[in-house]
Amino acid sequence: MNQNVAIIGIGYTVPKPKTPEVSYKEMTYLAAQMAYKEAKISPKEVESFVTAAEDLHEGTSIFDEYTPDQLGAVQKPMHTVSGDGIQGIIAAALQIMTGAFDLIVVEGHSKASNIVTPTYVLNYALDPVINRPLNINPHYIAGLEMRAYMQDSKTSEEDVANVVAHNLTRAALNKLAPYGAKISPKKVLSSEPLFEPIRKLHMPQTSDAAYVVVLASERIAKKKVKPVWISGMSFCSDSPTLETRDWTTSISTQIAAEKAYQQAGIKNPAAEIDVFEIDDSFGYKQLQHLEALKVYEKGKAKNIFENGDKQKLSTRVNPSGGTLGVGWMHEATGLHKVLEVVSQLKGKKGKAQIKKAKVGLAQAWRGLPTTTCAVVILKNQK
Amino acid sequence: MLETGIRLHGTALEEEDFKTHRVFYTTDIPKLQYAWDCGVAMGHYLKGLKQGKLLGTYCKKCKRTVIPPRVFCELCFRNMDKWVELKDTGIVNTFSICYVTWDMKKLIYPEIPAVIEIDGASKGKGILHLLAEVDPKQVKLGMKVKAVWKPKSEREGSILDIKYFKPI
Amino acid sequence: MKLRKVAVVGAGITKFVRRAQETAKELSYHATKMALDSCNMPLEEIDSVVHGTAPDAFDGVHMKGEYLSEASGGWRKPFMRSYVGGGTGVFAPINGWYLVASGMYDTCVVVCEEKMSSCQPHPQGAFLTIFDHTTERPLGPNLLWIFALEMNRYMQVHKIPREQIALVSVKNKRNALDHPSAQLGAELTVEDVMNSEIMAWPVTRLMVSPTSDGAAAVVLASEEVAKKITDNPVWISGVGWNLDTAYWTNRDLYYPEYVEKAARMAYKMAGIKNPREEINVVEPYDPFAYKELHHLEGLLLADKGQAPRITAEGITARDGKMPSCPSGGLLGVGNPIAAAGMMKICELFWQLRGEAGKRQVKNSPRTGLAQAWGDLMQVGTVVIMQRGD
Ligand SMILES: [Zn+2]
């Protein structure tokens, strides 16, 4: 990339299923204070702010109205991206790469617990003329995709149950993951069928949290302690239309990853990337995304748990417990993944620490019913 | 090139097109419900309203008292220093006389929304509310007004615990 | 530091109508296609796509950007939707600018669309949910309130008679008669505007822009690519945007400080020291008549309280020294929120290339400025564009 960009601070609140003690503004304020402290900056120095948010997740139209105060961003350049927080980070990094900015802050938060009718909100994302009138729970879309993926990649329900059990079990070691639990693949397979092949334990549960990330140009970042450098980044959308999309492969992740690898000079991701925090919604998504990320060949991601996992990918992929363990947080989902990767690269993950982690990848999917994905590759050395 | 008279895409429809079924449409009434956490600042504010009080917060660094209250000062970006009980009187900063509802239905008796600078808060710090018990033609900027509260038993911790403001 | 140059090389627009037969996707497609065709650009050569559209509540589709991505040329491409409420139409090209200026992309198509008519019984209903859910929404506020509150404050502080504000409606609606997209072009008098129905005092019906369906788009390219596409690129020479506090009842609404800050940011980038001399054509955001005046002042193109005077003197007329809203603006062309801001960017593109037909301003403009505004009277977005020579 023609101008180096680094993360010099991240602040967050611990993800929880409910957070009645704070408003979204107060939650974000706490995360911002933490981020600014780590980056040793004042919000006055920040030149531009980006929020990742969607109106209907907030229950407010034109939600960007309510974004500046809690970040100390009053009368500053600020805009909202209606995308995952990783798209927000990319938006900020691109601004820095123009050369016109040195210091930018990205914010994303989830108050998913405040949405009383989440399934109706989700249904509202479907085509109003040809899909919505069918009036079925929109999570069936994950069922359609899981079925198509399993068929195409010759992956079994057991393989997917392994992912779910593994991630929930790993999450039990992560203080930031409220849904950690020692669960066997068998229990996953016997959990209630909801949108077959999707079962109850495949479903990510939601969390509330706020994340604030401080990004800086090389000029600023090189003066800071342990900056984490962005070495590749991209995002992509495939078809939003249910009738015309490829159900077997995450093509958007594939296209985004190719570009990010090219920027980062990565040829063999499984060997060159030490830690992956990727979308694992419904279990099968982890396998589908690992293949799109070229960590495995098509149809081979299920081998992650096989004997002879020589590359130890089962420990290097989603050591946090993934979205299944941490919780689905709408636009903030990807920012948690970035937080986990940054913590790994700084050697701060305790029991879940991947030894000598130098390069990490965070990937996010925007969730049902979208095909949009974003990828960012981070390094602790330039 | 965009010359006058050039034909562009975009087909205007009239009521007639729907009545005669020349065009189709589908309808959907969304069921989008939320229960927003008020947190600390708004929680206190609503509790105050239930008790018949208007509460603000004070930042000693910026030397200003604001309402609606927040726990942080958005200007100097630190915690607010204290809660302040304000008066339930103030002056009209600006107002409108509105003849339509939020979904554009005609009103026989217009509503008078106003920004009211609350006494005890710093200059220019106000809230949005309605004026009543006043001839719309008599409303002026700078006019002194006072909150008219719902009876104590009917208050529930809402901005509607104040029915409206009236001139004093 | 020298920034990478970014040019506008093509533009497209649909008609703006109260209720369009075309869906949101179809409107987006038509604007995108027209913009691409205008510069003979195949979609395969577009590296990135930006979409601008305001609240999802209008179209009645959650995550509307995702829904519209294909129709805007975003299939299997980096697709980004950004928004700043009503400021979105001028922010989306800023987003496109930074995608290309970053060096990561060489081309970007920027599409803005709004289909407000889907929201029934009236699109204004969607605006109820822009207010604070705890302190304001219970009062049943509507969008007219905030405009009326701001206009009243502006009028009273400067002692501006409403007749002077009505002049803006007369000028813009007349200009719109020459715009092929226009929904509400009309030949009116100040009396017509003054005597039209009072919606929310001091605002009358003819001081308000309509609700509309429509779309508009531009194609952006890096210097190297732009020079291959056209001999007549229009450069984005400055951009600025600024968001003020959400606590709008704690601000003095008589003057938009955030617009001034956005303008200063753009002037600095464009190297403009004396905007009143250097800006030859301006498209300020005019959803209500007083807003054009308010914004001309915020943009430092008129002294505080003096925009009504320069309007009355004809300086902002299409044949004046600094034509303002030669397109016909939102008051005349229509106001499909994000698409309305983008319409202004398109208008500058055509004006600066001398391609605006009957709307063409007479001062052979070299530099133009487009501005949009939105949220709770809170955000200013500014783009400065410059002819190539
Ligand atoms: Zn302060």
PDB file of N, CA and C in Angstrom, chain A residues 7-12 34-35 37-40 173-176 212 225-228 275 277 319-320 336 338-358 380:
ATOM      1  N   ILE A   7      -2.959   0.721  13.475  1.00  0.00           N
ATOM      2  CA  ILE A   7      -3.881   0.863  14.599  1.00  0.00           C
ATOM      3  C   ILE A   7      -3.034   1.208  15.818  1.00  0.00           C
ATOM      4  N   ILE A   8      -3.312   2.340  16.436  1.00  0.00           N
ATOM      5  CA  ILE A   8      -2.492   2.732  17.587  1.00  0.00           C
ATOM      6  C   ILE A   8      -3.273   2.700  18.899  1.00  0.00           C
ATOM      7  N   GLY A   9      -4.530   2.315  18.820  1.00  0.00           N
ATOM      8  CA  GLY A   9      -5.299   2.179  20.062  1.00  0.00           C
ATOM      9  C   GLY A   9      -6.648   1.540  19.795  1.00  0.00           C
ATOM     10  N   ILE A  10      -7.072   0.682  20.737  1.00  0.00           N
ATOM     11  CA  ILE A  10      -8.434   0.138  20.648  1.00  0.00           C
ATOM     12  C   ILE A  10      -9.050   0.200  22.030  1.00  0.00           C
ATOM     13  N   GLY A  11     -10.262   0.680  22.081  1.00  0.00           N
ATOM     14  CA  GLY A  11     -11.003   0.647  23.340  1.00  0.00           C
ATOM     15  C   GLY A  11     -12.269  -0.147  23.132  1.00  0.00           C
ATOM     16  N   TYR A  12     -12.776  -0.743  24.210  1.00  0.00           N
ATOM     17  CA  TYR A  12     -13.980  -1.558  24.051  1.00  0.00           C
ATOM     18  C   TYR A  12     -14.677  -1.694  25.391  1.00  0.00           C
ATOM     19  N   MET A  34     -10.988   4.690  26.642  1.00  0.00           N
ATOM     20  CA  MET A  34      -9.968   3.632  26.701  1.00  0.00           C
ATOM     21  C   MET A  34      -9.061   3.694  25.463  1.00  0.00           C
ATOM     22  N   ALA A  35      -9.668   3.890  24.298  1.00  0.00           N
ATOM     23  CA  ALA A  35      -8.888   3.920  23.049  1.00  0.00           C
ATOM     24  C   ALA A  35      -7.950   5.124  23.026  1.00  0.00           C
ATOM     25  N   LYS A  37      -6.775   6.748  25.513  1.00  0.00           N
ATOM     26  CA  LYS A  37      -5.724   6.582  26.520  1.00  0.00           C
ATOM     27  C   LYS A  37      -4.607   5.705  25.963  1.00  0.00           C
ATOM     28  N   GLU A  38      -4.993   4.613  25.344  1.00  0.00           N
ATOM     29  CA  GLU A  38      -3.970   3.717  24.798  1.00  0.00           C
ATOM     30  C   GLU A  38      -3.165   4.412  23.697  1.00  0.00           C
ATOM     31  N   ALA A  39      -3.864   5.173  22.862  1.00  0.00           N
ATOM     32  CA  ALA A  39      -3.181   5.841  21.746  1.00  0.00           C
ATOM     33  C   ALA A  39      -2.472   7.119  22.190  1.00  0.00           C
ATOM     34  N   LYS A  40      -2.692   7.502  23.455  1.00  0.00           N
ATOM     35  CA  LYS A  40      -2.140   8.757  23.990  1.00  0.00           C
ATOM     36  C   LYS A  40      -2.495   9.940  23.099  1.00  0.00           C
ATOM     37  N   LEU A 173     -12.682 -20.020  27.476  1.00  0.00           N
ATOM     38  CA  LEU A 173     -11.396 -19.507  27.974  1.00  0.00           C
ATOM     39  C   LEU A 173     -11.248 -17.993  27.749  1.00  0.00           C
ATOM     40  N   ASN A 174     -12.203 -17.420  27.055  1.00  0.00           N
ATOM     41  CA  ASN A 174     -12.067 -16.015  26.675  1.00  0.00           C
ATOM     42  C   ASN A 174     -12.961 -15.142  27.548  1.00  0.00           C
ATOM     43  N   LYS A 175     -12.334 -14.257  28.312  1.00  0.00           N
ATOM     44  CA  LYS A 175     -13.102 -13.382  29.218  1.00  0.00           C
ATOM     45  C   LYS A 175     -14.053 -12.471  28.450  1.00  0.00           C
ATOM     46  N   LEU A 176     -13.779 -12.272  27.177  1.00  0.00           N
ATOM     47  CA  LEU A 176     -14.617 -11.375  26.382  1.00  0.00           C
ATOM     48  C   LEU A 176     -15.755 -12.111  25.678  1.00  0.00           C
ATOM     49  N   VAL A 212     -13.923   1.269  19.832  1.00  0.00           N
ATOM     50  CA  VAL A 212     -13.377   2.482  19.230  1.00  0.00           C
ATOM     51  C   VAL A 212     -11.933   2.191  18.839  1.00  0.00           C
ATOM     52  N   VAL A 225       3.720   3.410  20.915  1.00  0.00           N
ATOM     53  CA  VAL A 225       4.137   2.103  21.415  1.00  0.00           C
ATOM     54  C   VAL A 225       3.358   1.009  20.685  1.00  0.00           C
ATOM     55  N   LYS A 226       4.069   0.035  20.158  1.00  0.00           N
ATOM     56  CA  LYS A 226       3.466  -1.149  19.547  1.00  0.00           C
ATOM     57  C   LYS A 226       2.305  -0.872  18.595  1.00  0.00           C
ATOM     58  N   PRO A 227       2.535  -0.089  17.572  1.00  0.00           N
ATOM     59  CA  PRO A 227       1.461   0.043  16.579  1.00  0.00           C
ATOM     60  C   PRO A 227       1.257  -1.284  15.848  1.00  0.00           C
ATOM     61  N   VAL A 228       0.044  -1.530  15.403  1.00  0.00           N
ATOM     62  CA  VAL A 228      -0.229  -2.728  14.605  1.00  0.00           C
ATOM     63  C   VAL A 228      -0.566  -2.255  13.194  1.00  0.00           C
ATOM     64  N   VAL A 275      -2.716 -16.027  12.923  1.00  0.00           N
ATOM     65  CA  VAL A 275      -3.997 -16.110  13.641  1.00  0.00           C
ATOM     66  C   VAL A 275      -5.119 -15.537  12.768  1.00  0.00           C
ATOM     67  N   GLU A 277      -9.218 -14.492  12.803  1.00  0.00           N
ATOM     68  CA  GLU A 277     -10.490 -14.296  13.498  1.00  0.00           C
ATOM     69  C   GLU A 277     -11.509 -14.029  12.395  1.00  0.00           C
ATOM     70  N   PRO A 319      -9.380 -18.398  17.827  1.00  0.00           N
ATOM     71  CA  PRO A 319      -9.048 -18.722  19.214  1.00  0.00           C
ATOM     72  C   PRO A 319      -9.973 -18.025  20.220  1.00  0.00           C
ATOM     73  N   SER A 320     -10.625 -16.958  19.803  1.00  0.00           N
ATOM     74  CA  SER A 320     -11.550 -16.235  20.700  1.00  0.00           C
ATOM     75  C   SER A 320     -12.831 -17.013  20.970  1.00  0.00           C
ATOM     76  N   HIS A 336     -14.857  -6.555  16.885  1.00  0.00           N
ATOM     77  CA  HIS A 336     -14.387  -7.462  17.931  1.00  0.00           C
ATOM     78  C   HIS A 336     -13.298  -8.374  17.390  1.00  0.00           C
ATOM     79  N   VAL A 338     -11.186  -7.686  15.045  1.00  0.00           N
ATOM     80  CA  VAL A 338      -9.969  -6.878  14.949  1.00  0.00           C
ATOM     81  C   VAL A 338      -9.329  -6.750  16.334  1.00  0.00           C
ATOM     82  N   LEU A 339     -10.166  -6.511  17.351  1.00  0.00           N
ATOM     83  CA  LEU A 339      -9.645  -6.421  18.726  1.00  0.00           C
ATOM     84  C   LEU A 339      -8.901  -7.699  19.103  1.00  0.00           C
ATOM     85  N   GLU A 340      -9.485  -8.861  18.814  1.00  0.00           N
ATOM     86  CA  GLU A 340      -8.852 -10.132  19.163  1.00  0.00           C
ATOM     87  C   GLU A 340      -7.514 -10.308  18.434  1.00  0.00           C
ATOM     88  N   VAL A 341      -7.499  -9.944  17.145  1.00  0.00           N
ATOM     89  CA  VAL A 341      -6.251 -10.087  16.378  1.00  0.00           C
ATOM     90  C   VAL A 341      -5.184  -9.137  16.932  1.00  0.00           C
ATOM     91  N   VAL A 342      -5.582  -7.900  17.191  1.00  0.00           N
ATOM     92  CA  VAL A 342      -4.613  -6.930  17.719  1.00  0.00           C
ATOM     93  C   VAL A 342      -4.065  -7.418  19.070  1.00  0.00           C
ATOM     94  N   SER A 343      -4.936  -7.938  19.928  1.00  0.00           N
ATOM     95  CA  SER A 343      -4.482  -8.441  21.228  1.00  0.00           C
ATOM     96  C   SER A 343      -3.508  -9.602  21.046  1.00  0.00           C
ATOM     97  N   GLN A 344      -3.794 -10.485  20.104  1.00  0.00           N
ATOM     98  CA  GLN A 344      -2.886 -11.594  19.809  1.00  0.00           C
ATOM     99  C   GLN A 344      -1.522 -11.065  19.348  1.00  0.00           C
ATOM    100  N   LEU A 345      -1.541 -10.089  18.452  1.00  0.00           N
ATOM    101  CA  LEU A 345      -0.283  -9.569  17.904  1.00  0.00           C
ATOM    102  C   LEU A 345       0.520  -8.821  18.963  1.00  0.00           C
ATOM    103  N   LYS A 346      -0.165  -8.383  20.009  1.00  0.00           N
ATOM    104  CA  LYS A 346       0.545  -7.719  21.109  1.00  0.00           C
ATOM    105  C   LYS A 346       0.872  -8.691  22.218  1.00  0.00           C
ATOM    106  N   GLY A 347       0.506  -9.965  22.035  1.00  0.00           N
ATOM    107  CA  GLY A 347       0.813 -11.001  23.032  1.00  0.00           C
ATOM    108  C   GLY A 347       0.043 -10.846  24.324  1.00  0.00           C
ATOM    109  N   LYS A 348      -1.207 -10.374  24.219  1.00  0.00           N
ATOM    110  CA  LYS A 348      -1.966 -10.086  25.440  1.00  0.00           C
ATOM    111  C   LYS A 348      -3.121 -11.055  25.685  1.00  0.00           C
ATOM    112  N   LYS A 349      -3.125 -12.234  25.016  1.00  0.00           N
ATOM    113  CA  LYS A 349      -4.324 -13.068  25.087  1.00  0.00           C
ATOM    114  C   LYS A 349      -4.268 -14.190  26.124  1.00  0.00           C
ATOM    115  N   GLY A 350      -3.285 -14.175  26.993  1.00  0.00           N
ATOM    116  CA  GLY A 350      -3.267 -15.147  28.095  1.00  0.00           C
ATOM    117  C   GLY A 350      -3.356 -16.582  27.615  1.00  0.00           C
ATOM    118  N   LYS A 351      -4.336 -17.311  28.167  1.00  0.00           N
ATOM    119  CA  LYS A 351      -4.474 -18.734  27.853  1.00  0.00           C
ATOM    120  C   LYS A 351      -4.703 -19.000  26.374  1.00  0.00           C
ATOM    121  N   ALA A 352      -5.303 -18.034  25.693  1.00  0.00           N
ATOM    122  CA  ALA A 352      -5.633 -18.256  24.281  1.00  0.00           C
ATOM    123  C   ALA A 352      -4.549 -17.702  23.358  1.00  0.00           C
ATOM    124  N   GLN A 353      -3.419 -17.274  23.945  1.00  0.00           N
ATOM    125  CA  GLN A 353      -2.376 -16.641  23.135  1.00  0.00           C
ATOM    126  C   GLN A 353      -1.758 -17.631  22.149  1.00  0.00           C
ATOM    127  N   ILE A 354      -1.688 -17.214  20.872  1.00  0.00           N
ATOM    128  CA  ILE A 354      -0.962 -17.986  19.864  1.00  0.00           C
ATOM    129  C   ILE A 354       0.489 -17.538  19.936  1.00  0.00           C
ATOM    130  N   LYS A 355       1.376 -18.505  20.160  1.00  0.00           N
ATOM    131  CA  LYS A 355       2.786 -18.137  20.360  1.00  0.00           C
ATOM    132  C   LYS A 355       3.372 -17.452  19.134  1.00  0.00           C
ATOM    133  N   LYS A 356       4.120 -16.421  19.400  1.00  0.00           N
ATOM    134  CA  LYS A 356       4.847 -15.671  18.362  1.00  0.00           C
ATOM    135  C   LYS A 356       3.945 -15.201  17.218  1.00  0.00           C
ATOM    136  N   ALA A 357       2.741 -14.838  17.544  1.00  0.00           N
ATOM    137  CA  ALA A 357       1.843 -14.353  16.483  1.00  0.00           C
ATOM    138  C   ALA A 357       2.356 -13.025  15.945  1.00  0.00           C
ATOM    139  N   LYS A 358       2.603 -12.989  14.651  1.00  0.00           N
ATOM    140  CA  LYS A 358       3.118 -11.758  14.027  1.00  0.00           C
ATOM    141  C   LYS A 358       2.165 -11.191  12.982  1.00  0.00           C
ATOM    142  N   ASN A 380       2.395  -7.019  13.367  1.00  0.00           N
ATOM    143  CA  ASN A 380       2.933  -6.213  14.464  1.00  0.00           C
ATOM    144  C   ASN A 380       4.290  -5.594  14.131  1.00  0.00           C
TER     145      ASN A 380
END
